[in-house]
Every structure is written in C-alpha cells, then in structure tokens.
Coordinates of C-alpha atoms in Angstrom, one line a residue:
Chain A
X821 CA -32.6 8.1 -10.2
X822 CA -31.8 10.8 -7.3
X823 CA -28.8 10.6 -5.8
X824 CA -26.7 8.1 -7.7
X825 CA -23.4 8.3 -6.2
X826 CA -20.5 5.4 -7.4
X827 CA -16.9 4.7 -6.8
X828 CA -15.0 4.6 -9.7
X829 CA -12.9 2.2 -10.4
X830 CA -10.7 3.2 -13.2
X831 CA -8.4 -0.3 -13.3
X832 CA -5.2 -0.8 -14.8
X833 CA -5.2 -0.1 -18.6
X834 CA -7.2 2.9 -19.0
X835 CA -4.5 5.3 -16.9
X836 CA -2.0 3.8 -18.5
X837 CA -3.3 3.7 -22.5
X838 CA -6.9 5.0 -22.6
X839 CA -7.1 8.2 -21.0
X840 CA -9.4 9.6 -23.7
X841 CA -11.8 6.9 -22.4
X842 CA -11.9 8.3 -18.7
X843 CA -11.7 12.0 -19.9
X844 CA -15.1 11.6 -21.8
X845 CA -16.6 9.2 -19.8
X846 CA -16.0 11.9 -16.5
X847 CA -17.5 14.8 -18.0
X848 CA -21.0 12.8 -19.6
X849 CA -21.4 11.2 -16.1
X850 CA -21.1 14.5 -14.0
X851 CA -23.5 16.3 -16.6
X852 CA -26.0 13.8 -16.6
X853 CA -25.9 13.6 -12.4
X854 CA -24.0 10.2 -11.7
X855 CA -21.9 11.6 -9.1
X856 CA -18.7 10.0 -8.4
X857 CA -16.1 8.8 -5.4
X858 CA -12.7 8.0 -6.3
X859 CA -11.5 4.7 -4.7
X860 CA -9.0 5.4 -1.4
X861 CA -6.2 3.0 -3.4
X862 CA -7.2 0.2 -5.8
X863 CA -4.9 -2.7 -7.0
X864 CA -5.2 -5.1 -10.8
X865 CA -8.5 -6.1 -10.8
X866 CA -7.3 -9.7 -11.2
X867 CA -8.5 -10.8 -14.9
X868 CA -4.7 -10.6 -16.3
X869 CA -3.8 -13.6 -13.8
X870 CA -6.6 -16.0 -14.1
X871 CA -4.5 -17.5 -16.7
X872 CA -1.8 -18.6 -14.6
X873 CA -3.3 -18.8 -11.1
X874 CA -7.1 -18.6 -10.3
X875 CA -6.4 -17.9 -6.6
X876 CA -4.6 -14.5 -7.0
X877 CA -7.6 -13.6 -9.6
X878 CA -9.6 -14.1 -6.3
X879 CA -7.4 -12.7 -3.8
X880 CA -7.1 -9.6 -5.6
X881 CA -10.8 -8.9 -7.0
X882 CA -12.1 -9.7 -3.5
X883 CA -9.5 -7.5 -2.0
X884 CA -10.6 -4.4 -4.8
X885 CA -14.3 -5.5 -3.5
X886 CA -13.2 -5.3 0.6
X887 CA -11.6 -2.1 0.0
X888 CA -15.3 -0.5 -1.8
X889 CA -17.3 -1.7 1.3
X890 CA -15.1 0.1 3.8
X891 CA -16.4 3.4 1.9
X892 CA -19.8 1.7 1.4
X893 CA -20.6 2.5 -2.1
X894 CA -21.2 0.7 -5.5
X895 CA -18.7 0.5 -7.8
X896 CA -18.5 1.4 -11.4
X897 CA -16.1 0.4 -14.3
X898 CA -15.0 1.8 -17.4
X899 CA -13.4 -1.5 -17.9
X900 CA -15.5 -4.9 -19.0
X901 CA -13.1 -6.8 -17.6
X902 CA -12.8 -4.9 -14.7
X903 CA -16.5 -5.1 -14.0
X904 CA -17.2 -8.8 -15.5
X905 CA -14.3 -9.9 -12.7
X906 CA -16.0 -7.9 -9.7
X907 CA -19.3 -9.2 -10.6
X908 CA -18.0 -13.0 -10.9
X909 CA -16.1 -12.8 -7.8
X910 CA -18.4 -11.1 -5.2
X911 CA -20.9 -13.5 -6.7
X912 CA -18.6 -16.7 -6.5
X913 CA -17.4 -15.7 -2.9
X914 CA -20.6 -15.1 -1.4
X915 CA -22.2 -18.5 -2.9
X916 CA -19.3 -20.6 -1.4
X917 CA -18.7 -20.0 1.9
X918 CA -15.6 -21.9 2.7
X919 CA -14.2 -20.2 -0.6
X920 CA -14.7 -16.9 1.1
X921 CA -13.6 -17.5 4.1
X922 CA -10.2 -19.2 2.6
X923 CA -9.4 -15.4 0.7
X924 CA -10.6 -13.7 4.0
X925 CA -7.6 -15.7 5.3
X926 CA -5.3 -14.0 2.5
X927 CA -7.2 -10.2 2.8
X928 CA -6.8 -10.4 6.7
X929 CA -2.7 -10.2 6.0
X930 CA -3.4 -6.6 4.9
X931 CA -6.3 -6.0 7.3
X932 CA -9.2 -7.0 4.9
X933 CA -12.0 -8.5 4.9
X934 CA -14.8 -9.5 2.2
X935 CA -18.4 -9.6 3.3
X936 CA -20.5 -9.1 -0.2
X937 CA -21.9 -5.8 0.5
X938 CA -21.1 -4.0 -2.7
X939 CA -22.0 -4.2 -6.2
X940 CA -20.4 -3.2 -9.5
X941 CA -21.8 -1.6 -13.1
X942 CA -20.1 -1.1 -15.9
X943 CA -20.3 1.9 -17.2
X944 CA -23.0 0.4 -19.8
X945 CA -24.9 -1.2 -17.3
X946 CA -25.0 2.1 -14.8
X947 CA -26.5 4.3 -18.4
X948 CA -29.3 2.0 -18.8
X949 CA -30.0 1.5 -15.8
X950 CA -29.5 3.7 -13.6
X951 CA -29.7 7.2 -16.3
X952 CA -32.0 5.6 -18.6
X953 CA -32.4 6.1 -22.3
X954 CA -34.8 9.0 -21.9
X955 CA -32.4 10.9 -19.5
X956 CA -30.0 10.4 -22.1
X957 CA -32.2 11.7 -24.9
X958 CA -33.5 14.6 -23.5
X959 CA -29.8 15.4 -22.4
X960 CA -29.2 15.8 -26.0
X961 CA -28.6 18.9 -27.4
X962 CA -26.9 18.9 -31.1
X963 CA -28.6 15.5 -32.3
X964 CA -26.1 13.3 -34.5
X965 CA -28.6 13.0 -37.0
X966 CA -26.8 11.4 -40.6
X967 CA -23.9 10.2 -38.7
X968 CA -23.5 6.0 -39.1
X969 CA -21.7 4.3 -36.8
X970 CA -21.6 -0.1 -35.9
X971 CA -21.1 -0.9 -32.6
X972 CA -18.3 -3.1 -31.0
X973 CA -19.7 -4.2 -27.4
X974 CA -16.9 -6.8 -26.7
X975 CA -16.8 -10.1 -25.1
X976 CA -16.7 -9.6 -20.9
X977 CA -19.5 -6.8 -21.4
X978 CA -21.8 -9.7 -22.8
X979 CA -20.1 -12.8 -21.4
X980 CA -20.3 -15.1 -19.2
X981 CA -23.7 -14.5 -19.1
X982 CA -24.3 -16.1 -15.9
X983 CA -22.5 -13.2 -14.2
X984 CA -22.6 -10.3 -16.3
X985 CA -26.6 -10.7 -17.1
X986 CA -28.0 -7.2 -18.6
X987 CA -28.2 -7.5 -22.2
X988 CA -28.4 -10.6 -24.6
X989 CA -24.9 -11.9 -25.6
X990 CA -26.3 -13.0 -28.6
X991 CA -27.8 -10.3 -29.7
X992 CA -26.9 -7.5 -27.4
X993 CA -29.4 -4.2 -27.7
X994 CA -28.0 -1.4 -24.6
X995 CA -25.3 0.0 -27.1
X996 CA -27.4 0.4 -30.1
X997 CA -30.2 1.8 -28.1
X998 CA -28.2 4.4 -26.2
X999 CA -26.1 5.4 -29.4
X1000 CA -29.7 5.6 -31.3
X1001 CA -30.3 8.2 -28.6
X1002 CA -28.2 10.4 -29.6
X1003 CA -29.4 10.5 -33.1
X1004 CA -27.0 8.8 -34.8
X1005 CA -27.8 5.6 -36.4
X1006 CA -26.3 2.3 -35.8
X1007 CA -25.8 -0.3 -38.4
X1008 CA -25.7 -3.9 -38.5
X1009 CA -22.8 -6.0 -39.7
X1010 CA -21.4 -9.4 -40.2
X1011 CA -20.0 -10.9 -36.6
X1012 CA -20.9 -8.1 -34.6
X1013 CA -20.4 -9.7 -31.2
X1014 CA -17.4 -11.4 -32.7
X1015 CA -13.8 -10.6 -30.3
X1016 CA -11.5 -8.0 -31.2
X1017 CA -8.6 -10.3 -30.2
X1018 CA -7.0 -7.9 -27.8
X1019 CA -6.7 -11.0 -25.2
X1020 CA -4.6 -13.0 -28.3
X1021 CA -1.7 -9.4 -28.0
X1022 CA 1.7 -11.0 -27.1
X1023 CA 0.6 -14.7 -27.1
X1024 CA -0.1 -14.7 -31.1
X1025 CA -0.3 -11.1 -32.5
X1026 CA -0.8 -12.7 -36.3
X1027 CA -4.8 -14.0 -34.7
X1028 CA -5.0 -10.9 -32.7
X1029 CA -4.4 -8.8 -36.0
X1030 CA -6.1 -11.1 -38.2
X1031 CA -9.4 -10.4 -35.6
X1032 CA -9.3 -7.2 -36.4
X1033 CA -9.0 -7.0 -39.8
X1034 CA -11.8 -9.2 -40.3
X1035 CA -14.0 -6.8 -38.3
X1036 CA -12.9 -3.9 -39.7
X1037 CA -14.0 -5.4 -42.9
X1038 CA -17.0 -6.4 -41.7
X1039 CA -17.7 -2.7 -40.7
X1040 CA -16.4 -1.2 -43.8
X1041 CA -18.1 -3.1 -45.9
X1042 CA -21.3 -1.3 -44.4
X1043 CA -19.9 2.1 -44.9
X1044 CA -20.2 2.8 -41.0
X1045 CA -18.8 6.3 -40.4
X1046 CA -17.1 5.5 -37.0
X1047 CA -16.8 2.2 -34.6
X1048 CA -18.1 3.1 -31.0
X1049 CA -16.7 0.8 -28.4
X1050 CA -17.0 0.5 -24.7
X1051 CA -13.7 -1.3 -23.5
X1052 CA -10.4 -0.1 -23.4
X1053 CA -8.6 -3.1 -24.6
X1054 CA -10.8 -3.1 -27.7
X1055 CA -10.6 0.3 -28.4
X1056 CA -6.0 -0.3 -27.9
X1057 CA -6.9 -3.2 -30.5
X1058 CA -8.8 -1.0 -33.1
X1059 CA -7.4 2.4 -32.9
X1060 CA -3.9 1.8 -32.0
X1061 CA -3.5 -1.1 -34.2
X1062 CA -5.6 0.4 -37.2
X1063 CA -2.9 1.3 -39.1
X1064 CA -0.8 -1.5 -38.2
X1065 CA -3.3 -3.8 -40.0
X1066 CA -3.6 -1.4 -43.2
X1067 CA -0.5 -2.1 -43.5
X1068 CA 0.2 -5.7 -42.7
X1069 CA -3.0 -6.7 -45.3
X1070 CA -3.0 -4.2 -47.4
X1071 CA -6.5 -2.8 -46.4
X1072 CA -7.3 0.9 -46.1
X1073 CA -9.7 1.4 -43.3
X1074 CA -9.7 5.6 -41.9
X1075 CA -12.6 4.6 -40.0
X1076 CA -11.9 6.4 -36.4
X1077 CA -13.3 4.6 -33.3
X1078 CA -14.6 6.6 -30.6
X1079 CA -15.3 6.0 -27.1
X1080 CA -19.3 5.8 -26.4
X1081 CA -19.0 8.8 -24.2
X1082 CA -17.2 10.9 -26.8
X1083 CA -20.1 9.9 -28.9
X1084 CA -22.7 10.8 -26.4
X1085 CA -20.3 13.8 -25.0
X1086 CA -20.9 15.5 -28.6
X1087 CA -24.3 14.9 -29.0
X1088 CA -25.0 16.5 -26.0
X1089 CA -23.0 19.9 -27.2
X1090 CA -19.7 19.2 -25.3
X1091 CA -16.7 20.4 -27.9
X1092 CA -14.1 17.4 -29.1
X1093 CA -11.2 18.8 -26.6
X1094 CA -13.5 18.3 -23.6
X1095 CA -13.9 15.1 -24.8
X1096 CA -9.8 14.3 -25.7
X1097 CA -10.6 13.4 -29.6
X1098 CA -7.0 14.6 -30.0
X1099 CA -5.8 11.6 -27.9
X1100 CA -7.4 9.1 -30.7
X1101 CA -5.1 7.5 -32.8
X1102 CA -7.0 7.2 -36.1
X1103 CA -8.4 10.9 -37.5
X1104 CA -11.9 11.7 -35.9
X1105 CA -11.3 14.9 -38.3
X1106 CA -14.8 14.5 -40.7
X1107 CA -17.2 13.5 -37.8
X1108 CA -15.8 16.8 -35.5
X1109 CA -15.9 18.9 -38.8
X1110 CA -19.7 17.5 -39.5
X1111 CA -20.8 18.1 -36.2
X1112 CA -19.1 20.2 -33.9
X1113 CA -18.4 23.2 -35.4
X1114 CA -22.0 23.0 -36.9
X1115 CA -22.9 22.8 -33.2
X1116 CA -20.6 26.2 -32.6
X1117 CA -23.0 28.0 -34.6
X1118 CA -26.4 27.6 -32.7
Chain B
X549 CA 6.8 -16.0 -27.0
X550 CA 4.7 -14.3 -29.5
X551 CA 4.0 -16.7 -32.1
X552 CA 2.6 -19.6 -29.5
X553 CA 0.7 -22.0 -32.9
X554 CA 4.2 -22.3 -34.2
X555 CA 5.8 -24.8 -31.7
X556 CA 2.7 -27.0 -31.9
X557 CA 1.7 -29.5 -34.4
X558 CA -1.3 -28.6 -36.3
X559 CA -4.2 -30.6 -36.3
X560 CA -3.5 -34.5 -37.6
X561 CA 0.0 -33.5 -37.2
X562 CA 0.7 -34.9 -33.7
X563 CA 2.8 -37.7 -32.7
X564 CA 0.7 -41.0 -32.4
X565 CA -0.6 -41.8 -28.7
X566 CA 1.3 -44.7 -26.5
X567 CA -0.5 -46.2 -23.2
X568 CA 2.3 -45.2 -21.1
X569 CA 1.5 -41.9 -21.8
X570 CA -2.0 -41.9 -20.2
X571 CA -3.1 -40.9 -17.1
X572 CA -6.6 -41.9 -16.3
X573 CA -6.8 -40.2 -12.9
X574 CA -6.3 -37.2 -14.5
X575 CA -9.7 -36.8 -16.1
X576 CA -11.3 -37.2 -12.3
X577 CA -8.4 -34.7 -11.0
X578 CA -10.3 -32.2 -13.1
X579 CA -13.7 -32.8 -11.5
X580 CA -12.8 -31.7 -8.6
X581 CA -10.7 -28.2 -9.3
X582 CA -13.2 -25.1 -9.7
X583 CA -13.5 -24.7 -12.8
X584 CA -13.5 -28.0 -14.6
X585 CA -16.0 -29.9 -12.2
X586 CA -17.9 -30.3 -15.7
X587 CA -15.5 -32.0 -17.9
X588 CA -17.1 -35.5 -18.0
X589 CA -20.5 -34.0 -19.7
X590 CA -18.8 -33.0 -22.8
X591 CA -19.7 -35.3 -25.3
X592 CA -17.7 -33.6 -28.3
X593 CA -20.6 -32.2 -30.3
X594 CA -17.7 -29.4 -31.5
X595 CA -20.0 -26.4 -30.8
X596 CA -17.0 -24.8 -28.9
X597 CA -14.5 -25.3 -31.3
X598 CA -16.6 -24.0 -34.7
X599 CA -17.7 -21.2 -32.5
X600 CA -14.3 -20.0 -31.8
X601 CA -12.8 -17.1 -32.7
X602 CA -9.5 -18.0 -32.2
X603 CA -9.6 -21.5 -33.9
X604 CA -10.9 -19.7 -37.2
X605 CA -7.3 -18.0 -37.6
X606 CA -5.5 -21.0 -35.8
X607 CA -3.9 -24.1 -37.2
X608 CA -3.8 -26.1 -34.2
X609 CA -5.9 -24.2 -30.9
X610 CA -8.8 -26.3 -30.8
X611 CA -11.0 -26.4 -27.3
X612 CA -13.0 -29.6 -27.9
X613 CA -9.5 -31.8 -28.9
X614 CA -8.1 -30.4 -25.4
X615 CA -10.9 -31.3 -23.8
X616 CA -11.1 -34.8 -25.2
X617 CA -7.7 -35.3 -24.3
X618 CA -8.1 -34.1 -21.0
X619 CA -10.4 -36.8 -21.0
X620 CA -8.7 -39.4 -22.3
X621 CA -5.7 -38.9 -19.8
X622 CA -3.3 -37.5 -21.9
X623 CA -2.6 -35.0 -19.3
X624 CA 1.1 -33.7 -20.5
X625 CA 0.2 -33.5 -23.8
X626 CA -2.8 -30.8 -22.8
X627 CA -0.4 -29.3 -20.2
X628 CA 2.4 -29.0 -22.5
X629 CA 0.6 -27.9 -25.3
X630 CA 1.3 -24.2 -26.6
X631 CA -2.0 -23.4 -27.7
X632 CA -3.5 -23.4 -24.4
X633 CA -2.5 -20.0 -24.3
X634 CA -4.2 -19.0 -27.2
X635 CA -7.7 -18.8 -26.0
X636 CA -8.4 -15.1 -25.7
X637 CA -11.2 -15.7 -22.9
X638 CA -14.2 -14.3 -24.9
X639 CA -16.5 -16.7 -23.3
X640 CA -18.1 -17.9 -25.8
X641 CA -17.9 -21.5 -25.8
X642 CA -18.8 -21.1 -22.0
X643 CA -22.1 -19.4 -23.2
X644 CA -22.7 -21.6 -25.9
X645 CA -22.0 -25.1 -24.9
X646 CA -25.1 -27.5 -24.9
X647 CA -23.6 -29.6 -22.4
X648 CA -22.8 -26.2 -19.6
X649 CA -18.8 -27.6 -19.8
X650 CA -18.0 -24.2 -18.6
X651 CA -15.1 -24.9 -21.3
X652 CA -13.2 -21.3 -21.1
X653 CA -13.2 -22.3 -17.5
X654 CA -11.8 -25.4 -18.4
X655 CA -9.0 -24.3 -20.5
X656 CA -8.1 -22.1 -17.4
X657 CA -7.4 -24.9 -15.2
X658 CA -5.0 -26.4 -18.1
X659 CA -3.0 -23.2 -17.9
X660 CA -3.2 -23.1 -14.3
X661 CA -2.0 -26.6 -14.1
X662 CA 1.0 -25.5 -16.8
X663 CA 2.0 -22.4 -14.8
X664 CA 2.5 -24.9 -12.1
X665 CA 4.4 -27.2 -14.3
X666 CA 6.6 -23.8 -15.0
X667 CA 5.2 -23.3 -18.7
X668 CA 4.4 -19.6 -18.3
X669 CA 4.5 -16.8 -21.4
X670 CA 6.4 -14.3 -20.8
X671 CA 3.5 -11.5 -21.1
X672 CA 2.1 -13.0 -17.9
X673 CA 5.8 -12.7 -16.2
X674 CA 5.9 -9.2 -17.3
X675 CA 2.0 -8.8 -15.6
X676 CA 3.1 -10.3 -12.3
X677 CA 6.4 -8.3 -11.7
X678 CA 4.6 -4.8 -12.2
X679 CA 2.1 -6.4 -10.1
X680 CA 4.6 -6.8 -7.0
X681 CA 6.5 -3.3 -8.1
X682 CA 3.3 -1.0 -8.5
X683 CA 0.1 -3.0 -7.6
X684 CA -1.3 -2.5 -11.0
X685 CA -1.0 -4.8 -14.4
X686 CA 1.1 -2.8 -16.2
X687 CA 3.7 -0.4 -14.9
X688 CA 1.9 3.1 -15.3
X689 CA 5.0 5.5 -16.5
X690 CA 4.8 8.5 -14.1
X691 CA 4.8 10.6 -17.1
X692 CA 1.0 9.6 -17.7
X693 CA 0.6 9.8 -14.0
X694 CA 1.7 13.7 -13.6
X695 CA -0.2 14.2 -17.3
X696 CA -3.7 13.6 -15.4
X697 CA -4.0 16.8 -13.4
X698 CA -3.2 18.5 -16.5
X699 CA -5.9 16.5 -18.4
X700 CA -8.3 17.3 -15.8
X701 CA -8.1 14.0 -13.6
X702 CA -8.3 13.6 -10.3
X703 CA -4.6 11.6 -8.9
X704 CA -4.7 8.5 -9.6
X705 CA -5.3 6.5 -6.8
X706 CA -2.4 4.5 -5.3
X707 CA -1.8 1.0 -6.3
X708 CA -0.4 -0.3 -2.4
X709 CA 1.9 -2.8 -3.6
X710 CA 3.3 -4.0 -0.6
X711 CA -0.7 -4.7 0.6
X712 CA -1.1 -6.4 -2.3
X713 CA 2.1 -8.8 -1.8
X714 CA 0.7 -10.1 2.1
X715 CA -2.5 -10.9 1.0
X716 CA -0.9 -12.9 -2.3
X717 CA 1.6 -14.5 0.2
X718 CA 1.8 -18.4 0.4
X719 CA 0.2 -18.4 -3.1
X720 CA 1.9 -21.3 -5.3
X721 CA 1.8 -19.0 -8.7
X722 CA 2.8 -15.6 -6.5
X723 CA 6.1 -16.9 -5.2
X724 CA 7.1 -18.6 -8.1
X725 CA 7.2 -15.5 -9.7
X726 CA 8.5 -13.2 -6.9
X727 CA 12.2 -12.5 -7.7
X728 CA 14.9 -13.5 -5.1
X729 CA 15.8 -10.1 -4.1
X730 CA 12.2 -9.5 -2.7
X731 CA 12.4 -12.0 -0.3
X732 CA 13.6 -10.0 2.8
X733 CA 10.8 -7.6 2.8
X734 CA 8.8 -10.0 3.6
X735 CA 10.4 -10.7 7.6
X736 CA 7.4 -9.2 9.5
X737 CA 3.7 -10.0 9.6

C-alpha cells in the first residue's frame, strides 16, 4: 500500500468525549504510513437525526460527502456510525438518481454538490485492508504476549450488512485477527456481537445500563484482562458508565477498555501517555504496569 | 423523557381494538416511503423481535407487534406509541429478517411519521439545536476545543453552521425545530 493518503473525518462525539480515541488512533496511523488530510470544515454526520427526519440524515451525509470530493480524497472514520452513514448514503444517492438530484437541490443552497466520487473506511476497514495484518505484525515491537482481552466490534461496524460489507456480522473476524497481531489473545464470550446500548442513553437508560451489565458479565465471566473496542459511543457506554453499573447492580467489574489503537499503540513500543491511557475512565494501571515499563527496559 | 417503556402498556396490556380506529390505507402509505416499501412481506415469524436486544430488557418494545399493527391499520396506535423510540438501531433485525423487511428501516419511518405528528424526545431536540448553533451533534465546550493543541491535535475543523441551516432549509423536521428567533437570519439566499 504506497501512498495511502485519507481525510479524516473525526465526527461529532469523539472531540467532544473520546479524545483518547483520536490521540491513539493519530499516532498508530502516522507510524504505520496512513497519511492523513484534515477535512476543510465538517458538519454531524447525520446518524443522530435519522430518527426524526430521514431527509436531513441525507442532506447532511451527502453534504459531509460533497465537501471530501472537492479535496478529492477518501475518507476515513474513527466513528462506526460515522462511516456506516457515509457508506449508506453515497451508496443510496448514487443508486437513485432522482434521490440525488432532490439533495443536490438542498447542497446547491450552500454551493454543493454530490457526485459519488469518494469513498469512506472506518478505521477497521482502512487496517485490514489497506495496512494489512502483516504490516501490522511486523510493526510490532514489545509483543502483548499473556495479555487476554474480548473484543466489542459494535453494531454499525458490522451492520447493515448490505452497506457496510467487510467482515461477517455474525461472526465478525478483522478485530480478533488484528488484536491477535499484536500478541495478545482474544477470547470468546457469550453475545459477543450483542449492542452495548449506547443508542437506548436518554431514551431508556435502565436498557442501556442493563446492556452493559450483561456484557460485562459475559466478559468477566471469561476472565478477559481488558475489553478492546472500536466506536466511541461503545467505548462512552463501557468506560464512562463502568462504575455506574457496579453500582446500580451490585457487580464489581475493574475491567478497563481500551481503544484498539491504544492496544496496537503499545504493542508496537509507544508509552501509555502517547497513547492518552490517563484519559480512560476505568484504571488501565495492571496492563501499563505488565507491559510498558517491561517495554522501558529493552 | 428518559424512562420511554413506562407510559406504554406492556404487552397484553393494551386497550382492546375498535374499527373506527383503523386506517387501512395506512399499511399501503408505508409501501411507498423509503424505508418501509417492504412491510407487506412480513409474515410475523418473530425473528426480529426474539433477536432483539432491546426487547430482552423491555416490557412492551416489540418490532414484529409494530409491524403487525402497522399492518393492520392501526396507524396512531404505532405512531403514538412510546416504544418506538426505544430501538437502539443495531440492525439486527434488518440483517436477520427472512423476509428482507428492512424492519430497523421500518421502525424509522414510524418515528419519522411521529416527529411529524410532534411526538419528539427531548434528546433529539437537544441534537437539533446544537445542530443549528455549532453544526455538530453535540455542542463541543471550547474548553475541549482549546485542550486539542495541547493534546497534540490538529484544530478542529469548523462545524459551518450557517452552511449547514441553507442546505436543511424547507425541510419539514428542520423548521419545526428551528427556534423563532432564528428566523431573520434566514432573509437572503
């Protein structure tokens, strides 16, 4: 892969919640040779109001999308829902013609247009893809070998599978594979591509919660070490509620959850302050103290 | 609204059905909205509903009884119902249904067709004026903003909100929500 150059389109709730998320994930890209553009402005991606009005889902995905193909380059998420919208929009507008050319009416207010030119990766997709595991593996240099982790891939990396397409939503393989690489091992649990219930937040927190809980069972139950996620709404819903539902249900969890880039960031000798640990809510303390500073040593 | 289950009747709970109450152009209204062109193939085998993670933890949100009241007409029943807004989206039943319903899709037309009615949570009110005021979702406190050089970041890039608020202009759901005192920035083209 020479040359891989994407516009990054960070979205709405990593710069506000999840900056840990886009610290990590800056520094693995740039070290493994993704390079990145920033976006010239960027608006919601749209997901939040499909709800309540399908068209301004449209208007403003396609209008995200009009604004990449004026700089002419791919784009690439951090965001699942970011990326699953892009991808369902560009492929929805350039299927139905008098579709696109009724949000072209919209985009032209604020000098816009969509054509269908550009594509979007989530960060997931652009690592298996466009990396590749053995990029990844040979970029490893302080192996996370002992360390067990379970995965949490979320919903809109997986679903629908009509526009999202790169990995089985039933039994999804890119995350396990590209934590595997960095010599960690991943385990299996009950209801692994189960939702976190982040979507349920301010509608019914007692589902959201309960969600939650039951995964976090489900994943201590197994003993993993850590949960590695890829979406910053699951990764609000785990490690900013962790403690929340300790207490509501009387559990006891201490299982951190780390960013796949953090994951990968460390196994590939970067130290846990280049990689905002200290921004995660729930202790990452043992796994730092197992690996890092055994890492300093070398 | 936070607890949305509470204000509907659970399941077997609901007030019995009376003909006036039936609309049976409704279920041919769906077919042609994008998004619930599909409606007519379900034939309630239940996949969506058992596979749901939502209905595990809910009394009363169940995606098949929606649909199959969608069906049978019972159009402000399904539009007034509170747990339409409890699907969380995950897409599931979409990917899952035997009969290609596209039934996430479905339930989004429903709360499309509420908004319109004026039945919208207040999270989504809260979405839509950050929206007009900053471009983005959620209103990014310039604290975390000035924070990102500090961290590292490259400025975050801006949100344009008055681009955003032409191209959303003449949209049904956009001025609905758009506050009165907005309305005279709008006098140009």
């Amino acid at each position: 892969m020479a040359n891989s150059k994407y516009l990054i389109f960070l979205g709405c709730a990593i710069p506000y919640r999840v900056s840990s998320f886009e610290i990590s994930s800056r520094k693995v890209l740039a070290k493994l040779g993704v390079e990145l553009a920033e976006m010239p402005e960027f608006n919601c991606c749209g997901l939040p109001f499909d709800p309540v009005s399908h068209e301004t889902m449209l208007i403003l995905a396609a209008k995200n999308l009009a604004m990449a193909e004026q700089v002419g380059l791919n784009i690439l998420t951090l965001c699942p829902g970011c990326a699953g919208t892009l991808k369902k929009v560009n492929k929805i507008l350039k299927a139905d013609k008098s579709l696109k050319e009724k949000i072209n009416g919209h985009l032209k207010e604020a000098g816009l247009e969509f054509k269908g030119t550009v594509e979007t990766k989530h960060l997931l997709q652009l690592l298996k893809e466009d990396v590749g595991v053995e990029k990844i593996k040979a970029a490893v240099t302080r192996p996370l070998t002992g360390l067990k982790v379970a995965e949490h891939n979320g919903c809109h990396i997986l679903r629908p599978k009509e526009f999202i397409g790169f990995d089985d939503p039933e039994d999804p393989q890119t995350l396990k594979m590209l934590i595997e690489a960095t010599g960690a091992t991943c385990l299996d649990y009950i209801d692994e591509t189960e939702c976190c219930g982040a979507p349920s937040v301010g509608v019914s927190d007692k589902i959201a919660l309960q969600l939650a809980r039951d995964k976090l069972n489900h994943i201590k139950m197994v003993e993993a070490q850590a949960l590695v996620t890829v979406c910053p709404f699951c990764h609000i819903m785990y490690d900013t509620n962790e403690l929340r539902i300790e207490k509501t249900f009387n559990e006891v969890y201490g299982i951190p959850i780390l960013h796949y880039p953090q994951l990968l960031g460390l196994a590939m000798g970067m130290s846990p302050e280049e990689l905002a640990f200290s921004e995660l809510r729930v202790n990452a303390k043992k796994i730092v103290e197992q690996f890092a500073t055994q890492g300093a040593k070398q | 609204m936070t607890e949305a289950a509470s204000t509907s009747p659970p399941q077997g709970k609901e007030q019995p059905i009376k003909a006036s109450e039936i609309d049976p152009k409704f279920k041919y209204e769906l077919q042609k909205m994008h998004g619930s062109e599909k409606i007519l193939k379900c034939f309630q085998c239940g996949t969506c509903t058992s596979d749901c993670p939502v209905a595990r933890f809910s009394d009363s949100y169940r995606p098949r009884t929606l649909i199959h009241m969608a069906q049978l007409g019972l159009k402000d029943r399904v539009l007034n119902s509170d747990t339409l807004w409890l699907c969380a989206a995950c897409f599931t039943c979409t990917d899952r249904c035997p009969q290609d319903v596209e039934v996430a899709s479905v339930i989004r037309v429903f709360r499309n067709l509420a908004t319109e009615k004026g039945c919208i949570p207040q999270v989504f009110k809260d979405q839509a004026q950050s929206l007009i005021e900053t471009g983005y979702a959620y209103k990014i406190p310039d604290l975390r903003i000035k924070k990102r050089e500090s961290q590292g970041l490259p400025p975050l890039p801006k949100g344009n909100p008055d681009a955003v608020k032409k191209t959303l202009k003449g949209v049904a759901f956009f001025d609905r929500v758009q506050k009165p005192q907005g309305e005279q920035a709008s006098g140009k083209q």
